[in-house]
Amino acid sequence: MQTKTLKADDEGFACAAKILRGGGLVGIPTETVYGLAANALDGKAVSKIFAAKGRPGDNPLIVHICEFDQIYKLVAEVPESAKKLAKAFWPGPMTIILPKAACIPDEVSAGLPTVAIRFPSHPAAQRIIRESGLPLAAPSANTSGRPSPTTAQHVLHDLSGKIDAVLDGGPCGVGVESTVITLASNPPRLLRPGGITLEQLRSVLGTVEMDDAVLHPLKAGVRAQSPGMKYKHYSPKANVIILDGTDAQYKDYVNAHAAPHVMALCYDGDDKELSVPAICYGGSQDDSAMAHELFDALREFDERGADTVYARCPAPQGVGLAVCNRLMRAAGFEVLHLG
Ligand code: AMP
Ligand code: MG
């Protein structure tokens, strides 16, 4: 199959909508990362997403809508808490999980009794949903296990020849996937941190628990609340190791371990004092910049042939919690405590 690259113009949107109505797959820009979209109400179309990505069949997808009222058809019941969250953070990078309606195919929910719903803020994503006239199931548009795509080029790198088209809407703003919160448990629980922070969720709902899997590997025998969290995820080919210590300890350790194909993922400015090739991904206090740059940096290490990457990780607060969560998975939870 030849994958078309569509422009974000009238013709491109019309073509994307037509492919989706015909049961095909289109890579679409959103404010988080690029999504791989299919008609969420068509199990056969949705199963093509799993095949193209090589995604495990037990990892459910997020259904994207372009106005709040679409949610009523997709879930069994809309609680007050969902209305409050939507009022505060939709459209935007937050996904809500609720018991599903009967129209949701098993392929979307991966057999779970619940469904994940998001109303994205990206104008191109909204227009594709509106013109197709469909709720769209869309996970990240990468090969399963690879860093999520934040440009149309990343999508083509992973999926060219396996999907019908990608609509190029430029680079994504947030850079990490949406915050996932389940309202199907009491109290509500954060399953995946993202651009909407735990602090923001708590300011609207009061108590919100953080799932253990956000910052820790799942213990043997424990069932993942969010199946996506159980996989080693977001990984470049290189072995990523998070170094936990002061600025000076980090630099000393990296410089003492300099060798061919050893590289560093560091804060802005640190590269000047490192003797290995480095990618700076934001100022030490600038979590949003790190979220924006992280996946692109992880892909670049592959291109540069890194086999070991020593990474700096921000404190697990605000958007830093999302950066930490993705980086911990990229590192397979390997953290070296210095000093
Ligand atoms: P992706 O769109 O690739 O970022 O993946 C969607 C994320 O949402 C994965 O981590 C899924 O496991 C999670 N997810 C989707 N639907 C559900 C659900 N019904 N219950 C729990 N987690 C879900
Ligand atoms: Mg993904």
XYZ file of C-alpha atoms and ligand atoms in Angstrom:
363
model
C 0.000 0.000 0.000
C 1.234 3.490 -0.880
C 0.797 5.892 2.062
C -0.436 9.328 0.944
C 0.794 12.497 2.650
C -2.153 14.895 2.853
C -1.872 18.646 3.354
C -3.973 20.438 5.968
C -6.147 22.056 3.267
C -9.725 21.499 2.022
C -8.660 18.705 -0.300
C -6.537 16.987 2.377
C -9.318 17.029 4.978
C -11.878 15.773 2.450
C -9.577 12.920 1.459
C -8.866 11.961 5.098
C -12.592 11.928 5.893
C -13.333 9.760 2.856
C -10.668 7.195 3.776
C -12.000 7.012 7.337
C -15.610 6.573 6.195
C -14.416 3.772 3.929
C -12.860 1.861 6.839
C -9.228 2.951 6.238
C -6.456 4.300 8.487
C -5.192 7.900 8.642
C -2.406 9.379 10.777
C -3.754 12.606 12.273
C -2.118 15.475 14.167
C -3.357 16.187 17.679
C -2.040 18.542 20.367
C -0.382 15.594 22.173
C 1.182 13.280 19.554
C 0.101 12.016 16.107
C -2.761 9.488 16.322
C -3.551 6.581 14.005
C -7.283 6.951 13.384
C -10.061 4.592 12.265
C -13.858 4.549 12.588
C -14.363 3.683 16.282
C -17.715 2.009 15.580
C -16.288 -0.419 12.998
C -14.448 -3.324 14.643
C -12.895 -4.398 11.347
C -11.417 -0.949 10.670
C -10.132 -0.793 14.252
C -8.443 -4.182 13.977
C -6.308 -2.737 11.140
C -4.801 -0.278 13.659
C -3.496 -3.175 15.757
C -2.046 -4.878 12.676
C -0.295 -1.726 11.373
C 1.245 -0.861 14.753
C 1.972 -4.408 15.865
C 0.012 -3.450 18.978
C -0.841 -6.184 21.505
C -4.559 -6.998 21.234
C -5.133 -6.447 24.959
C -4.204 -2.744 24.843
C -7.381 -0.652 24.343
C -7.685 2.526 22.243
C -8.881 6.052 22.956
C -12.023 7.267 21.131
C -11.812 10.873 19.904
C -14.820 13.190 19.649
C -15.281 16.800 18.482
C -18.066 17.984 20.772
C -18.968 17.032 24.318
C -22.448 15.689 23.530
C -21.012 12.865 21.406
C -19.982 11.176 24.658
C -23.593 10.267 25.531
C -23.764 7.660 22.770
C -20.402 6.115 23.617
C -20.609 5.510 27.380
C -23.226 3.860 29.597
C -23.707 6.942 31.789
C -22.148 10.408 32.116
C -21.485 11.202 35.823
C -21.215 14.742 37.224
C -17.460 14.235 37.662
C -17.053 13.733 33.887
C -18.988 16.935 33.176
C -16.783 18.857 35.614
C -13.566 17.537 34.090
C -14.779 18.219 30.555
C -15.780 21.769 31.490
C -12.315 22.420 32.911
C -10.044 20.599 30.426
C -11.867 19.794 27.154
C -11.005 20.281 24.447
C -7.511 19.286 25.558
C -4.980 16.573 26.456
C -7.136 14.597 28.912
C -8.787 11.191 28.411
C -11.689 10.028 30.585
C -12.497 6.328 31.137
C -16.110 5.294 31.808
C -18.249 2.151 31.491
C -18.874 1.704 27.773
C -22.050 1.733 25.699
C -23.039 -1.342 23.684
C -22.015 0.274 20.356
C -18.286 0.186 21.280
C -16.699 -2.801 19.532
C -14.549 -5.174 21.609
C -11.570 -4.260 19.412
C -11.657 -0.690 20.826
C -11.991 -1.642 24.490
C -9.802 -4.754 24.169
C -12.563 -6.692 25.883
C -12.749 -4.349 28.928
C -16.179 -3.130 30.131
C -14.929 0.470 29.863
C -14.011 2.915 27.093
C -11.555 5.838 26.964
C -12.859 9.133 25.494
C -11.011 12.334 24.520
C -12.004 15.635 22.923
C -8.749 16.979 21.393
C -8.098 20.706 21.012
C -6.048 20.521 17.794
C -8.103 22.241 15.051
C -7.004 19.700 12.412
C -8.012 16.751 14.628
C -11.383 18.385 15.291
C -11.939 19.023 11.596
C -11.134 15.421 10.613
C -13.550 14.066 13.229
C -16.247 16.524 12.129
C -15.842 15.936 8.375
C -15.765 12.153 8.771
C -18.907 12.336 10.925
C -17.466 9.554 13.103
C -15.976 9.067 16.542
C -12.378 8.039 15.795
C -10.411 5.375 17.665
C -6.788 6.484 17.664
C -3.735 5.317 19.590
C -0.360 6.948 18.947
C 0.716 6.528 15.290
C 3.997 4.693 15.953
C 5.130 1.101 15.757
C 4.270 -0.406 19.141
C 7.144 0.048 21.602
C 8.792 2.906 19.662
C 8.748 6.519 20.878
C 5.429 8.225 20.055
C 5.413 10.350 16.864
C 5.350 14.127 17.186
C 5.706 14.902 13.446
C 4.202 13.469 10.224
C 7.756 12.354 9.298
C 7.900 10.182 12.446
C 4.595 8.576 11.417
C 5.910 7.831 7.917
C 9.167 6.470 9.325
C 7.275 3.840 11.319
C 4.147 3.173 9.242
C 4.767 4.072 5.590
C 3.237 1.357 3.407
C 1.032 0.111 6.268
C -1.583 2.907 6.460
C -3.648 4.771 3.867
C -2.512 8.310 4.648
C -1.074 10.806 7.092
C -2.339 14.371 7.306
C 0.601 16.689 7.966
C -0.404 19.334 10.487
C 3.147 20.224 11.596
C 4.780 19.272 14.911
C 2.605 18.522 17.962
C 2.414 21.036 20.804
C 2.386 19.041 24.061
C 4.628 16.234 22.843
C 3.527 13.505 25.289
C 0.289 11.518 25.170
C -2.870 12.607 26.990
C -3.486 12.349 30.714
C -5.677 9.261 31.341
C -8.063 9.292 34.324
C -10.596 6.602 35.127
C -13.965 7.551 36.597
C -14.963 3.889 36.585
C -13.321 3.486 40.000
C -14.009 5.327 43.244
C -12.155 7.566 43.977
C -11.070 8.539 40.447
C -7.589 7.331 39.555
C -4.824 8.720 37.376
C -3.636 5.917 35.065
C -1.280 7.904 32.841
C 0.101 11.412 33.510
C 0.160 13.931 30.647
C -0.313 17.589 29.784
C -3.190 18.013 32.283
C -1.488 17.520 35.631
C -2.538 15.506 38.692
C -2.635 18.799 40.598
C -5.115 20.219 38.047
C -7.325 17.094 38.222
C -7.390 17.316 42.033
C -8.322 21.004 41.894
C -11.547 19.983 40.097
C -12.402 16.609 41.666
C -10.788 16.711 45.121
C -9.403 13.224 45.734
C -7.662 11.587 42.773
C -5.449 8.566 43.399
C -2.308 7.916 41.394
C -2.031 4.395 40.044
C 1.087 2.537 41.206
C 2.050 1.789 37.609
C 2.666 5.514 36.917
C 6.138 5.459 38.452
C 6.813 1.808 39.306
C 7.099 -1.398 37.340
C 4.071 -3.630 37.823
C 4.599 -6.289 40.482
C 4.351 -9.865 39.223
C 0.759 -11.078 39.215
C -0.822 -7.588 39.492
C -3.304 -6.775 36.730
C -2.595 -3.485 34.907
C -5.421 -0.934 35.313
C -4.296 0.643 32.052
C -2.926 -2.157 29.899
C -0.615 0.245 28.036
C 1.355 0.844 31.220
C 2.601 -2.733 31.469
C 4.752 -2.656 28.364
C 8.328 -1.404 28.094
C 7.331 1.562 26.058
C 8.597 4.637 24.325
C 12.006 3.065 23.847
C 14.799 3.949 21.504
C 17.124 1.097 20.575
C 19.772 2.431 22.961
C 19.920 1.388 26.581
C 18.586 4.409 28.509
C 19.795 4.853 32.105
C 18.414 7.598 34.352
C 21.054 9.164 36.604
C 19.670 10.534 39.870
C 21.968 13.080 41.540
C 23.156 16.673 41.596
C 24.295 18.547 38.492
C 27.934 17.948 39.356
C 27.404 14.243 40.111
C 25.645 13.798 36.770
C 28.412 15.474 34.784
C 31.189 13.645 36.639
C 29.532 10.277 36.104
C 28.880 10.813 32.394
C 32.391 12.134 31.751
C 33.924 9.212 33.638
C 31.959 6.794 31.445
C 32.610 8.458 28.077
C 33.052 5.905 25.282
C 32.058 5.568 21.636
C 28.241 5.448 21.247
C 27.666 6.730 24.794
C 25.443 9.824 24.724
C 23.560 12.068 27.127
C 20.007 13.415 27.441
C 20.547 16.519 29.549
C 19.192 19.916 30.566
C 19.880 23.010 28.461
C 23.464 24.229 28.837
C 24.791 21.008 30.451
C 26.132 19.749 27.120
C 29.011 22.253 27.263
C 30.490 20.428 30.235
C 29.958 16.900 28.906
C 32.546 15.011 26.896
C 29.971 12.812 25.088
C 27.474 13.817 22.360
C 24.404 15.239 24.096
C 20.842 16.295 23.329
C 19.472 19.066 25.561
C 15.714 18.715 26.048
C 14.795 21.793 28.061
C 15.845 23.948 31.004
C 16.130 22.095 34.341
C 12.872 23.738 35.540
C 11.051 23.683 32.184
C 8.913 20.497 32.270
C 6.779 21.559 29.307
C 9.827 21.977 27.066
C 11.048 18.508 28.117
C 7.644 16.974 27.327
C 7.716 18.675 23.942
C 11.244 17.471 23.076
C 11.455 14.033 24.723
C 10.236 11.680 21.974
C 12.027 13.539 19.206
C 15.241 13.276 21.243
C 14.740 9.539 21.831
C 14.339 8.998 18.091
C 17.425 11.091 17.367
C 19.594 8.893 19.600
C 18.713 5.970 17.313
C 19.660 7.976 14.252
C 22.990 8.899 15.802
C 23.723 5.260 16.675
C 23.708 5.585 20.474
C 23.996 2.372 22.440
C 23.894 3.936 25.931
C 22.066 7.137 26.908
C 22.565 8.704 30.350
C 19.449 10.749 31.069
C 18.437 13.491 33.469
C 14.861 13.191 34.749
C 12.792 16.072 36.227
C 10.995 15.895 39.604
C 7.679 13.987 39.384
C 5.454 17.059 39.726
C 3.287 18.966 37.274
C 4.058 18.020 33.662
C 7.363 16.634 35.038
C 5.349 13.608 36.247
C 4.500 12.781 32.600
C 8.120 13.240 31.489
C 9.286 11.010 34.345
C 6.685 8.344 33.530
C 7.738 8.140 29.844
C 11.448 8.296 30.601
C 11.183 5.585 33.290
C 9.565 3.301 30.695
C 12.147 4.168 28.051
C 14.764 3.207 30.646
C 12.967 0.007 31.617
C 12.948 1.559 35.146
C 16.763 1.556 35.319
C 17.751 4.390 37.684
C 21.282 4.828 39.069
C 21.379 6.789 42.329
C 24.627 8.759 42.429
C 26.501 9.858 45.525
P -2.190 5.378 23.182
O -3.384 5.962 22.546
O -1.273 4.602 22.295
O -1.489 6.425 23.934
O -2.765 4.338 24.215
C -3.951 4.564 24.948
C -3.717 4.401 26.428
O -4.970 4.459 27.114
C -3.077 3.055 26.752
O -2.170 3.212 27.833
C -4.295 2.242 27.159
O -3.944 1.148 27.977
C -5.171 3.280 27.857
N -6.591 2.914 27.811
C -7.416 2.994 26.753
N -8.637 2.526 27.065
C -8.599 2.144 28.353
C -9.539 1.558 29.249
N -10.783 1.273 28.876
N -9.122 1.277 30.513
C -7.862 1.561 30.897
N -6.926 2.105 30.090
C -7.274 2.389 28.834
Mg 0.994 4.693 22.292
